[in-house]
Short mmCIF file of C-alpha atoms in Angstrom, two decimals:
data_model
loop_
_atom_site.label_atom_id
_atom_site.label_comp_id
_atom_site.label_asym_id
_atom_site.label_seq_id
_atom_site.Cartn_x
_atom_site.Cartn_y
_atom_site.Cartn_z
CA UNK A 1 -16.05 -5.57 10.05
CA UNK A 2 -13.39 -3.16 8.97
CA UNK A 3 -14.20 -0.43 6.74
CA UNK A 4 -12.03 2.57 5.55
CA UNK A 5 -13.90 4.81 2.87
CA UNK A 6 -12.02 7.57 1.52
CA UNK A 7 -13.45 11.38 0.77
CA UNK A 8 -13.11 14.58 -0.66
CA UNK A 9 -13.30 16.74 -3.73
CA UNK A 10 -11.34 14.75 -6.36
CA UNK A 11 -11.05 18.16 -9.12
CA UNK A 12 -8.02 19.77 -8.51
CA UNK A 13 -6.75 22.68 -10.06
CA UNK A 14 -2.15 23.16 -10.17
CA UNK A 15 -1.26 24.72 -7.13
CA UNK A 16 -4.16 24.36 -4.99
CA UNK A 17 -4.49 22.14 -1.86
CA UNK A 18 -6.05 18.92 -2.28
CA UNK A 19 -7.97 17.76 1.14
CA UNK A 20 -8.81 13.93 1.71
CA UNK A 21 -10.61 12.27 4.29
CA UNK A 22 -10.65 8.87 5.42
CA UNK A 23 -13.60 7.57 7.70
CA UNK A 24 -12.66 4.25 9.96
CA UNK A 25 -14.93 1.86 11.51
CA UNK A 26 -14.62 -1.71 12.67
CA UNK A 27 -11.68 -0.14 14.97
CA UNK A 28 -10.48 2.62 16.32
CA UNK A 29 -7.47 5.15 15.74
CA UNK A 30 -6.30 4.39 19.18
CA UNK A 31 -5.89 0.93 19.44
CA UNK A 32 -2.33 -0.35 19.77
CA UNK A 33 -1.17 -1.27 17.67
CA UNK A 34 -3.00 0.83 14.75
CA UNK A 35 -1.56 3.22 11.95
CA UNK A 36 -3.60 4.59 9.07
CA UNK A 37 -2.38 6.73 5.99
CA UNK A 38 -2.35 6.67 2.62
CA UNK A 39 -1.02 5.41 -0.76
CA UNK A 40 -1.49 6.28 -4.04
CA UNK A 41 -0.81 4.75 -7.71
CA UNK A 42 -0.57 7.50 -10.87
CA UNK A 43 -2.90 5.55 -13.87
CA UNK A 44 -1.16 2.76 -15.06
CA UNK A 45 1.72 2.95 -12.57
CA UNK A 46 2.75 1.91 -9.41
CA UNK A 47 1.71 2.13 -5.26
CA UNK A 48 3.63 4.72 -3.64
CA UNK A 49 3.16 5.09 0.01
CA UNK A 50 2.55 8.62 1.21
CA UNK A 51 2.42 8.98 4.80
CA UNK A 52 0.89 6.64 8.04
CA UNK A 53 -0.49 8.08 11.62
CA UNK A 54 0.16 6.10 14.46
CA UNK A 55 -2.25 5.46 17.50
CA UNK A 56 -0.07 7.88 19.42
CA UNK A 57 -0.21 10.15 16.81
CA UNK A 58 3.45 9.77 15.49
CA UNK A 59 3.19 10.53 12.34
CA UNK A 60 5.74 9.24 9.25
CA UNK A 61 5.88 10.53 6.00
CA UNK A 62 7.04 9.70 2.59
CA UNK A 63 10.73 11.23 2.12
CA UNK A 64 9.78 13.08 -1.62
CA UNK A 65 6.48 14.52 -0.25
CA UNK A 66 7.38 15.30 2.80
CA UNK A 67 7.22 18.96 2.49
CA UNK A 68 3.84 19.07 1.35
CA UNK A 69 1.91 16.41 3.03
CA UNK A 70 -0.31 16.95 6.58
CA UNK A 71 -1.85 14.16 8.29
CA UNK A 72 -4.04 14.73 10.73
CA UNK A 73 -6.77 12.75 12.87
CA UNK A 74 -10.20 13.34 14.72
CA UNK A 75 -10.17 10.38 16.95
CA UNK A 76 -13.85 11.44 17.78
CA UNK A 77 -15.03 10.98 14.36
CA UNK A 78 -12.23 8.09 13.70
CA UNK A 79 -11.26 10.04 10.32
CA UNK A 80 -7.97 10.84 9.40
CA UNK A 81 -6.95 13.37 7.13
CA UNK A 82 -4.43 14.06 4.05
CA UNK A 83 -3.68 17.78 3.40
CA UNK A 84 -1.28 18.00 0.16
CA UNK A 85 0.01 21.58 -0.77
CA UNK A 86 0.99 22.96 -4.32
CA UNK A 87 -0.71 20.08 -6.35
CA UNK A 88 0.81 19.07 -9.68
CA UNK A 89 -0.59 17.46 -13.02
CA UNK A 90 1.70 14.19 -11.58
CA UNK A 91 -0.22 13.62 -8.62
CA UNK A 92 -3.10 12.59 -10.34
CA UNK A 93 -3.86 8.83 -9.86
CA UNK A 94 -5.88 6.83 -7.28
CA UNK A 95 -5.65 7.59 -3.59
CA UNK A 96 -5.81 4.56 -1.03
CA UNK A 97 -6.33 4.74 2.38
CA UNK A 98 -5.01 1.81 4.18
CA UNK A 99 -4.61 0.43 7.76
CA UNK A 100 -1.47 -1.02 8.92
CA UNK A 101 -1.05 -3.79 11.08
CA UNK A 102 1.75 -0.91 13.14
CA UNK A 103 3.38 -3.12 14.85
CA UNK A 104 6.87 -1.94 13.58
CA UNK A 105 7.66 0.53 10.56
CA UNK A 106 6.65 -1.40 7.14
CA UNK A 107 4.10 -3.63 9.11
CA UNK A 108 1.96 -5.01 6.12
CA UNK A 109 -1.31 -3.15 5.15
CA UNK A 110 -4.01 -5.22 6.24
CA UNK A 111 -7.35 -3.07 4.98
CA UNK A 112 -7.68 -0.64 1.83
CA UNK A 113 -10.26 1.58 1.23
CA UNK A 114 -11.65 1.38 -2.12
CA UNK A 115 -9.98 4.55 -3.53
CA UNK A 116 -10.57 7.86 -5.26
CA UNK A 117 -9.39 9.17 -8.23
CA UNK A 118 -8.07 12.38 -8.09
CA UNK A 119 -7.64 14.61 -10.93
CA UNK A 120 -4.59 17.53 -11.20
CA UNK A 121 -6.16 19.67 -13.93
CA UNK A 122 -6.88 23.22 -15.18
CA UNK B 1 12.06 3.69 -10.95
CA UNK B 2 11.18 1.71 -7.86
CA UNK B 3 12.92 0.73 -4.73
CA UNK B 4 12.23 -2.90 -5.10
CA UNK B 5 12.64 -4.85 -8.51
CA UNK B 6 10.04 -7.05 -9.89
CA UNK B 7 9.41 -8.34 -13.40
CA UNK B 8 7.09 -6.79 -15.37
CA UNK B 9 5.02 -9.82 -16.32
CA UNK B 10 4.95 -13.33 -16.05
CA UNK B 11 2.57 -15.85 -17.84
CA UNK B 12 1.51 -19.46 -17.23
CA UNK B 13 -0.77 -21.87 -17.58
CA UNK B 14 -4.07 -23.04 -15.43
CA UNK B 15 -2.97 -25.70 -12.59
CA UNK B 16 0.49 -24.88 -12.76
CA UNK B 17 2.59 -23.12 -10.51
CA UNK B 18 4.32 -19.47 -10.62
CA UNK B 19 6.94 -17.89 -8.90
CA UNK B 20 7.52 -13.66 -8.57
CA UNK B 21 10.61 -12.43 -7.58
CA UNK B 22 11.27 -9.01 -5.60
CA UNK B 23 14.77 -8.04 -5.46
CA UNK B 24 15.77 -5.23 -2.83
CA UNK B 25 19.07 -4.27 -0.86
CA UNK B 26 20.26 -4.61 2.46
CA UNK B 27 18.23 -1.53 3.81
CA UNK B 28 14.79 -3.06 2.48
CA UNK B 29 14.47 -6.56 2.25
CA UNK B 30 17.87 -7.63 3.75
CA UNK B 31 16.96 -6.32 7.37
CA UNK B 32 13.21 -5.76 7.01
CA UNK B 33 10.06 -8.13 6.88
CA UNK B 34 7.78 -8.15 3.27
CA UNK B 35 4.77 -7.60 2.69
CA UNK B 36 2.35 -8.92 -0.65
CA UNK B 37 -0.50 -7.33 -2.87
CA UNK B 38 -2.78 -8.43 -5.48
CA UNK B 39 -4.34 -6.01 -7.59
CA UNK B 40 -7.62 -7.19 -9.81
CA UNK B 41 -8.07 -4.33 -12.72
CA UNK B 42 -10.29 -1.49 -11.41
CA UNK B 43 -10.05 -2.57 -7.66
CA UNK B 44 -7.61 -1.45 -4.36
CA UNK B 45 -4.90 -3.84 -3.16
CA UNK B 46 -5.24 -6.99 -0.97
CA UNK B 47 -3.05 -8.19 1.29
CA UNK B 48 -1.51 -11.99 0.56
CA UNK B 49 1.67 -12.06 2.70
CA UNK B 50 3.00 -10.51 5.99
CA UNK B 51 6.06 -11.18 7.65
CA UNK B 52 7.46 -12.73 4.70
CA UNK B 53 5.67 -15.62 4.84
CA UNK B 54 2.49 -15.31 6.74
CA UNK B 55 -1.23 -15.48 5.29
CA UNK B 56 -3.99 -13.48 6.82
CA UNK B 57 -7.22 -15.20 7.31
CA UNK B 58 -9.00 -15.98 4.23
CA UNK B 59 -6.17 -16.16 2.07
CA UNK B 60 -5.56 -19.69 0.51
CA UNK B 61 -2.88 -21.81 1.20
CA UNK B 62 -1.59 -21.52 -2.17
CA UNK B 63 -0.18 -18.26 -2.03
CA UNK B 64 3.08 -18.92 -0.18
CA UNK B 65 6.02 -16.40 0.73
CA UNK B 66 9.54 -16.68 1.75
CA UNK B 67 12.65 -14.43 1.86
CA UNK B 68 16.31 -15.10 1.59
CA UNK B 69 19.06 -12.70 2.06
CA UNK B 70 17.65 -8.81 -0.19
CA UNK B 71 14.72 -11.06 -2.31
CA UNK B 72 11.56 -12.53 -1.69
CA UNK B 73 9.20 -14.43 -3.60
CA UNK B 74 5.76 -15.26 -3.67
CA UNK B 75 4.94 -18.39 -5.28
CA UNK B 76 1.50 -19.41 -6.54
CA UNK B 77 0.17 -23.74 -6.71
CA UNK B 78 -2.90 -24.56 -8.94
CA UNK B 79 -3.48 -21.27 -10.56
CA UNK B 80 -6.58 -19.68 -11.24
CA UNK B 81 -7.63 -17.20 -13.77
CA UNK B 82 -9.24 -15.12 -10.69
CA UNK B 83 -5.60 -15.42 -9.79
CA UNK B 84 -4.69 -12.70 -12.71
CA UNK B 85 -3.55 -8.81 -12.00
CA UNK B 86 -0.99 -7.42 -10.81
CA UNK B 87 1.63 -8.29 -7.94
CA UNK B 88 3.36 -5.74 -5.21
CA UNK B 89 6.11 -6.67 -2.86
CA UNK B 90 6.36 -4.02 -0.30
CA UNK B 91 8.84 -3.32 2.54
CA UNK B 92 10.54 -1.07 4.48
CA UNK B 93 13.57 1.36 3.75
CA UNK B 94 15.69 1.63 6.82
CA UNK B 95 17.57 4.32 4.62
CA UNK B 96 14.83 6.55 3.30
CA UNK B 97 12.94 5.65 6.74
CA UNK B 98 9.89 4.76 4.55
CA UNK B 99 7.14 2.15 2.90
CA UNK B 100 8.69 1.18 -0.73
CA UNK B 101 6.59 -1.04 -2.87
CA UNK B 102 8.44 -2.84 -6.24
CA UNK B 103 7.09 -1.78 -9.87
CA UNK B 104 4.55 -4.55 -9.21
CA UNK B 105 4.50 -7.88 -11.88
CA UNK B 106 1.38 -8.72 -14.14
CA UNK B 107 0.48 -12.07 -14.18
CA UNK B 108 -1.76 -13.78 -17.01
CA UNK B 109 -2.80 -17.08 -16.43
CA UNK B 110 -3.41 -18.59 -20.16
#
Protein backbone atom coordinates (compact mmCIF):
# COMPACT_ATOMS: atom_id res chain seq x y z
CA UNK A 1 0.00 0.00 0.00
CA UNK A 2 1.12 3.46 -0.88
CA UNK A 3 1.44 5.99 1.69
CA UNK A 4 2.88 9.60 1.51
CA UNK A 5 2.45 11.56 4.93
CA UNK A 6 3.58 14.98 4.94
CA UNK A 7 5.66 16.86 7.99
CA UNK A 8 6.95 19.76 9.51
CA UNK A 9 6.30 22.81 11.61
CA UNK A 10 3.19 24.37 10.01
CA UNK A 11 3.68 28.20 12.11
CA UNK A 12 5.46 30.35 10.02
CA UNK A 13 6.52 33.65 10.68
CA UNK A 14 7.10 36.43 7.03
CA UNK A 15 10.40 35.89 5.91
CA UNK A 16 11.45 32.80 7.49
CA UNK A 17 12.06 29.40 5.78
CA UNK A 18 9.37 27.00 5.90
CA UNK A 19 10.82 23.18 5.89
CA UNK A 20 8.45 20.18 4.81
CA UNK A 21 8.96 16.67 4.78
CA UNK A 22 7.35 14.00 3.00
CA UNK A 23 7.82 10.26 4.19
CA UNK A 24 7.13 7.46 1.25
CA UNK A 25 6.37 3.92 1.66
CA UNK A 26 4.67 1.32 -0.49
CA UNK A 27 7.60 2.33 -3.08
CA UNK A 28 10.59 3.69 -3.41
CA UNK A 29 12.18 7.10 -4.70
CA UNK A 30 14.14 5.13 -7.17
CA UNK A 31 11.90 3.21 -9.04
CA UNK A 32 11.47 4.17 -12.69
CA UNK A 33 9.42 5.58 -13.35
CA UNK A 34 8.73 7.63 -9.94
CA UNK A 35 8.56 11.52 -9.22
CA UNK A 36 7.36 13.02 -5.95
CA UNK A 37 6.80 16.82 -5.06
CA UNK A 38 4.39 18.91 -3.97
CA UNK A 39 1.22 21.01 -4.48
CA UNK A 40 -0.50 23.32 -2.62
CA UNK A 41 -4.12 25.10 -2.59
CA UNK A 42 -4.37 28.79 -0.59
CA UNK A 43 -8.03 28.31 1.58
CA UNK A 44 -10.72 28.40 -0.65
CA UNK A 45 -8.64 28.48 -3.84
CA UNK A 46 -7.08 26.45 -6.20
CA UNK A 47 -4.08 23.42 -6.63
CA UNK A 48 -0.97 24.90 -7.72
CA UNK A 49 1.81 22.57 -8.40
CA UNK A 50 5.11 23.50 -6.82
CA UNK A 51 7.88 21.40 -7.78
CA UNK A 52 8.40 17.22 -8.55
CA UNK A 53 11.84 15.05 -7.99
CA UNK A 54 12.48 12.50 -10.32
CA UNK A 55 14.00 8.95 -9.58
CA UNK A 56 17.21 10.28 -11.05
CA UNK A 57 16.97 13.14 -9.11
CA UNK A 58 16.02 15.69 -11.92
CA UNK A 59 14.33 17.96 -10.31
CA UNK A 60 11.43 20.52 -11.97
CA UNK A 61 10.06 23.36 -10.46
CA UNK A 62 7.17 25.64 -10.63
CA UNK A 63 8.17 28.77 -12.95
CA UNK A 64 6.79 31.66 -10.12
CA UNK A 65 8.54 29.87 -7.20
CA UNK A 66 11.30 28.88 -8.66
CA UNK A 67 13.66 31.08 -6.90
CA UNK A 68 12.71 30.06 -3.61
CA UNK A 69 11.88 26.47 -3.65
CA UNK A 70 14.60 23.38 -2.75
CA UNK A 71 13.72 19.89 -3.18
CA UNK A 72 15.68 17.52 -1.92
CA UNK A 73 15.59 13.60 -1.16
CA UNK A 74 17.08 10.96 1.36
CA UNK A 75 16.55 7.89 -0.65
CA UNK A 76 17.62 6.02 2.62
CA UNK A 77 14.82 7.28 4.58
CA UNK A 78 12.50 7.53 1.23
CA UNK A 79 11.57 11.27 2.36
CA UNK A 80 11.72 14.05 0.23
CA UNK A 81 11.99 17.45 1.18
CA UNK A 82 10.49 21.13 0.38
CA UNK A 83 12.72 24.04 1.52
CA UNK A 84 10.76 27.48 0.67
CA UNK A 85 12.73 30.79 1.38
CA UNK A 86 11.28 34.32 2.32
CA UNK A 87 7.70 33.05 3.25
CA UNK A 88 4.76 35.37 2.66
CA UNK A 89 1.17 35.79 4.30
CA UNK A 90 0.02 34.25 0.52
CA UNK A 91 1.57 31.05 0.91
CA UNK A 92 -0.58 30.01 3.49
CA UNK A 93 -2.95 27.16 2.41
CA UNK A 94 -2.69 23.34 2.41
CA UNK A 95 0.45 21.57 1.29
CA UNK A 96 0.10 18.15 -0.70
CA UNK A 97 2.58 15.85 -1.34
CA UNK A 98 1.86 13.75 -4.27
CA UNK A 99 3.43 10.93 -6.39
CA UNK A 100 3.43 11.04 -10.04
CA UNK A 101 3.01 8.33 -12.27
CA UNK A 102 6.70 10.17 -14.13
CA UNK A 103 6.44 8.70 -17.01
CA UNK A 104 6.63 12.03 -19.03
CA UNK A 105 6.31 15.75 -17.65
CA UNK A 106 2.47 16.25 -16.45
CA UNK A 107 2.09 12.39 -15.89
CA UNK A 108 -1.13 12.35 -13.65
CA UNK A 109 -0.71 12.28 -9.79
CA UNK A 110 -1.60 8.98 -8.74
CA UNK A 111 -1.19 9.22 -4.60
CA UNK A 112 -1.71 12.41 -2.25
CA UNK A 113 -0.74 12.67 1.06
CA UNK A 114 -3.33 13.92 3.27
CA UNK A 115 -1.96 17.50 3.66
CA UNK A 116 -0.87 20.16 6.12
CA UNK A 117 -1.94 23.40 6.67
CA UNK A 118 0.52 25.84 6.84
CA UNK A 119 0.13 29.12 8.37
CA UNK A 120 2.23 32.58 7.10
CA UNK A 121 1.71 34.67 10.23
CA UNK A 122 3.30 37.10 12.74
CA UNK B 1 -6.26 33.37 -12.82
CA UNK B 2 -5.55 29.84 -13.93
CA UNK B 3 -3.93 28.23 -16.86
CA UNK B 4 -6.81 26.03 -17.67
CA UNK B 5 -10.55 27.27 -17.68
CA UNK B 6 -13.26 25.51 -15.93
CA UNK B 7 -16.68 26.64 -14.76
CA UNK B 8 -17.13 27.53 -11.48
CA UNK B 9 -20.08 25.30 -10.68
CA UNK B 10 -22.39 23.09 -12.18
CA UNK B 11 -25.59 21.51 -10.61
CA UNK B 12 -27.80 18.51 -11.42
CA UNK B 13 -29.91 16.15 -10.38
CA UNK B 14 -29.45 12.38 -8.81
CA UNK B 15 -29.27 9.66 -11.80
CA UNK B 16 -28.56 12.07 -14.32
CA UNK B 17 -25.60 12.78 -16.12
CA UNK B 18 -22.96 15.85 -16.02
CA UNK B 19 -20.46 17.06 -18.16
CA UNK B 20 -17.19 19.58 -17.00
CA UNK B 21 -15.42 21.30 -19.43
CA UNK B 22 -11.55 22.35 -19.23
CA UNK B 23 -10.53 24.68 -21.83
CA UNK B 24 -6.62 25.16 -22.39
CA UNK B 25 -4.33 26.23 -25.44
CA UNK B 26 -2.15 24.59 -27.71
CA UNK B 27 0.84 24.42 -25.16
CA UNK B 28 -1.42 22.55 -22.45
CA UNK B 29 -4.08 20.54 -23.56
CA UNK B 30 -3.55 20.79 -27.38
CA UNK B 31 -0.14 18.78 -27.28
CA UNK B 32 -0.26 17.34 -23.77
CA UNK B 33 -2.24 14.39 -22.05
CA UNK B 34 -4.95 15.44 -18.91
CA UNK B 35 -5.18 14.51 -15.95
CA UNK B 36 -8.62 14.57 -13.33
CA UNK B 37 -9.25 15.35 -9.52
CA UNK B 38 -12.03 15.15 -7.17
CA UNK B 39 -11.90 17.02 -4.13
CA UNK B 40 -14.52 16.00 -1.10
CA UNK B 41 -14.57 19.21 1.45
CA UNK B 42 -11.79 18.84 4.06
CA UNK B 43 -9.91 16.00 2.14
CA UNK B 44 -6.63 15.86 -0.55
CA UNK B 45 -7.30 15.19 -4.25
CA UNK B 46 -8.00 11.84 -6.00
CA UNK B 47 -7.12 10.90 -9.11
CA UNK B 48 -10.21 10.01 -11.75
CA UNK B 49 -8.55 10.32 -15.19
CA UNK B 50 -5.04 9.84 -16.78
CA UNK B 51 -4.14 10.05 -20.20
CA UNK B 52 -7.21 11.75 -21.03
CA UNK B 53 -9.29 9.07 -20.77
CA UNK B 54 -7.95 6.37 -18.59
CA UNK B 55 -9.35 5.21 -15.04
CA UNK B 56 -7.04 3.92 -12.38
CA UNK B 57 -8.14 0.91 -10.55
CA UNK B 58 -10.99 1.46 -8.33
CA UNK B 59 -12.43 4.22 -10.06
CA UNK B 60 -15.98 3.50 -11.53
CA UNK B 61 -16.82 3.28 -14.90
CA UNK B 62 -18.89 6.24 -14.73
CA UNK B 63 -16.38 8.77 -14.62
CA UNK B 64 -15.33 8.97 -18.27
CA UNK B 65 -12.70 11.39 -20.00
CA UNK B 66 -11.94 12.45 -23.44
CA UNK B 67 -10.05 15.33 -25.17
CA UNK B 68 -10.47 17.05 -28.45
CA UNK B 69 -8.25 19.59 -29.93
CA UNK B 70 -7.17 22.47 -26.36
CA UNK B 71 -10.45 20.96 -24.11
CA UNK B 72 -11.28 18.06 -22.26
CA UNK B 73 -14.12 16.92 -20.42
CA UNK B 74 -15.00 14.66 -17.83
CA UNK B 75 -18.40 13.45 -17.90
CA UNK B 76 -20.25 11.83 -14.99
CA UNK B 77 -23.53 8.76 -15.62
CA UNK B 78 -25.89 8.06 -12.62
CA UNK B 79 -24.74 10.64 -10.21
CA UNK B 80 -24.31 10.33 -6.70
CA UNK B 81 -24.39 12.78 -3.93
CA UNK B 82 -20.86 11.17 -2.74
CA UNK B 83 -20.20 12.38 -6.24
CA UNK B 84 -20.26 16.23 -4.90
CA UNK B 85 -16.93 18.61 -4.47
CA UNK B 86 -14.93 20.02 -6.47
CA UNK B 87 -13.35 19.12 -10.00
CA UNK B 88 -9.51 19.77 -11.32
CA UNK B 89 -8.33 19.23 -14.82
CA UNK B 90 -4.63 19.27 -14.80
CA UNK B 91 -1.97 19.21 -17.55
CA UNK B 92 1.10 20.18 -18.71
CA UNK B 93 2.52 23.63 -20.00
CA UNK B 94 5.02 22.99 -22.73
CA UNK B 95 5.50 26.89 -22.45
CA UNK B 96 5.97 27.54 -18.75
CA UNK B 97 7.61 23.86 -18.70
CA UNK B 98 5.23 23.11 -15.75
CA UNK B 99 2.04 21.20 -13.96
CA UNK B 100 -1.09 23.74 -14.45
CA UNK B 101 -4.31 22.70 -12.89
CA UNK B 102 -7.83 24.77 -14.06
CA UNK B 103 -9.71 26.93 -11.25
CA UNK B 104 -11.39 23.59 -10.49
CA UNK B 105 -15.63 23.35 -10.93
CA UNK B 106 -18.02 22.62 -7.89
CA UNK B 107 -20.49 20.26 -8.51
CA UNK B 108 -23.85 19.87 -6.37
CA UNK B 109 -25.84 17.07 -7.06
CA UNK B 110 -29.58 18.23 -5.92
Amino acid sequence: QITLKESGLTLVRPTQTLTLTCTCSGFSLTTTPVAVGWVRQPPGKALEWLGLIYWNDEKNYGPSLSNRLTLTRDTSKNQVVLVMTNMDPVDTGTYYCVKARGNFNGDAFDKWGQGTLVTVSS
Amino acid sequence: QSVLTQPPSVSAAPGQKVTLSCSGSTSTIGENYVSWYHQLPGAAPKLLIYDNEKRPSGINSRFSGSKSGTSATLAITGLQTGDEGDYYCGTWDSSLRAVVFGGGTRLTVL
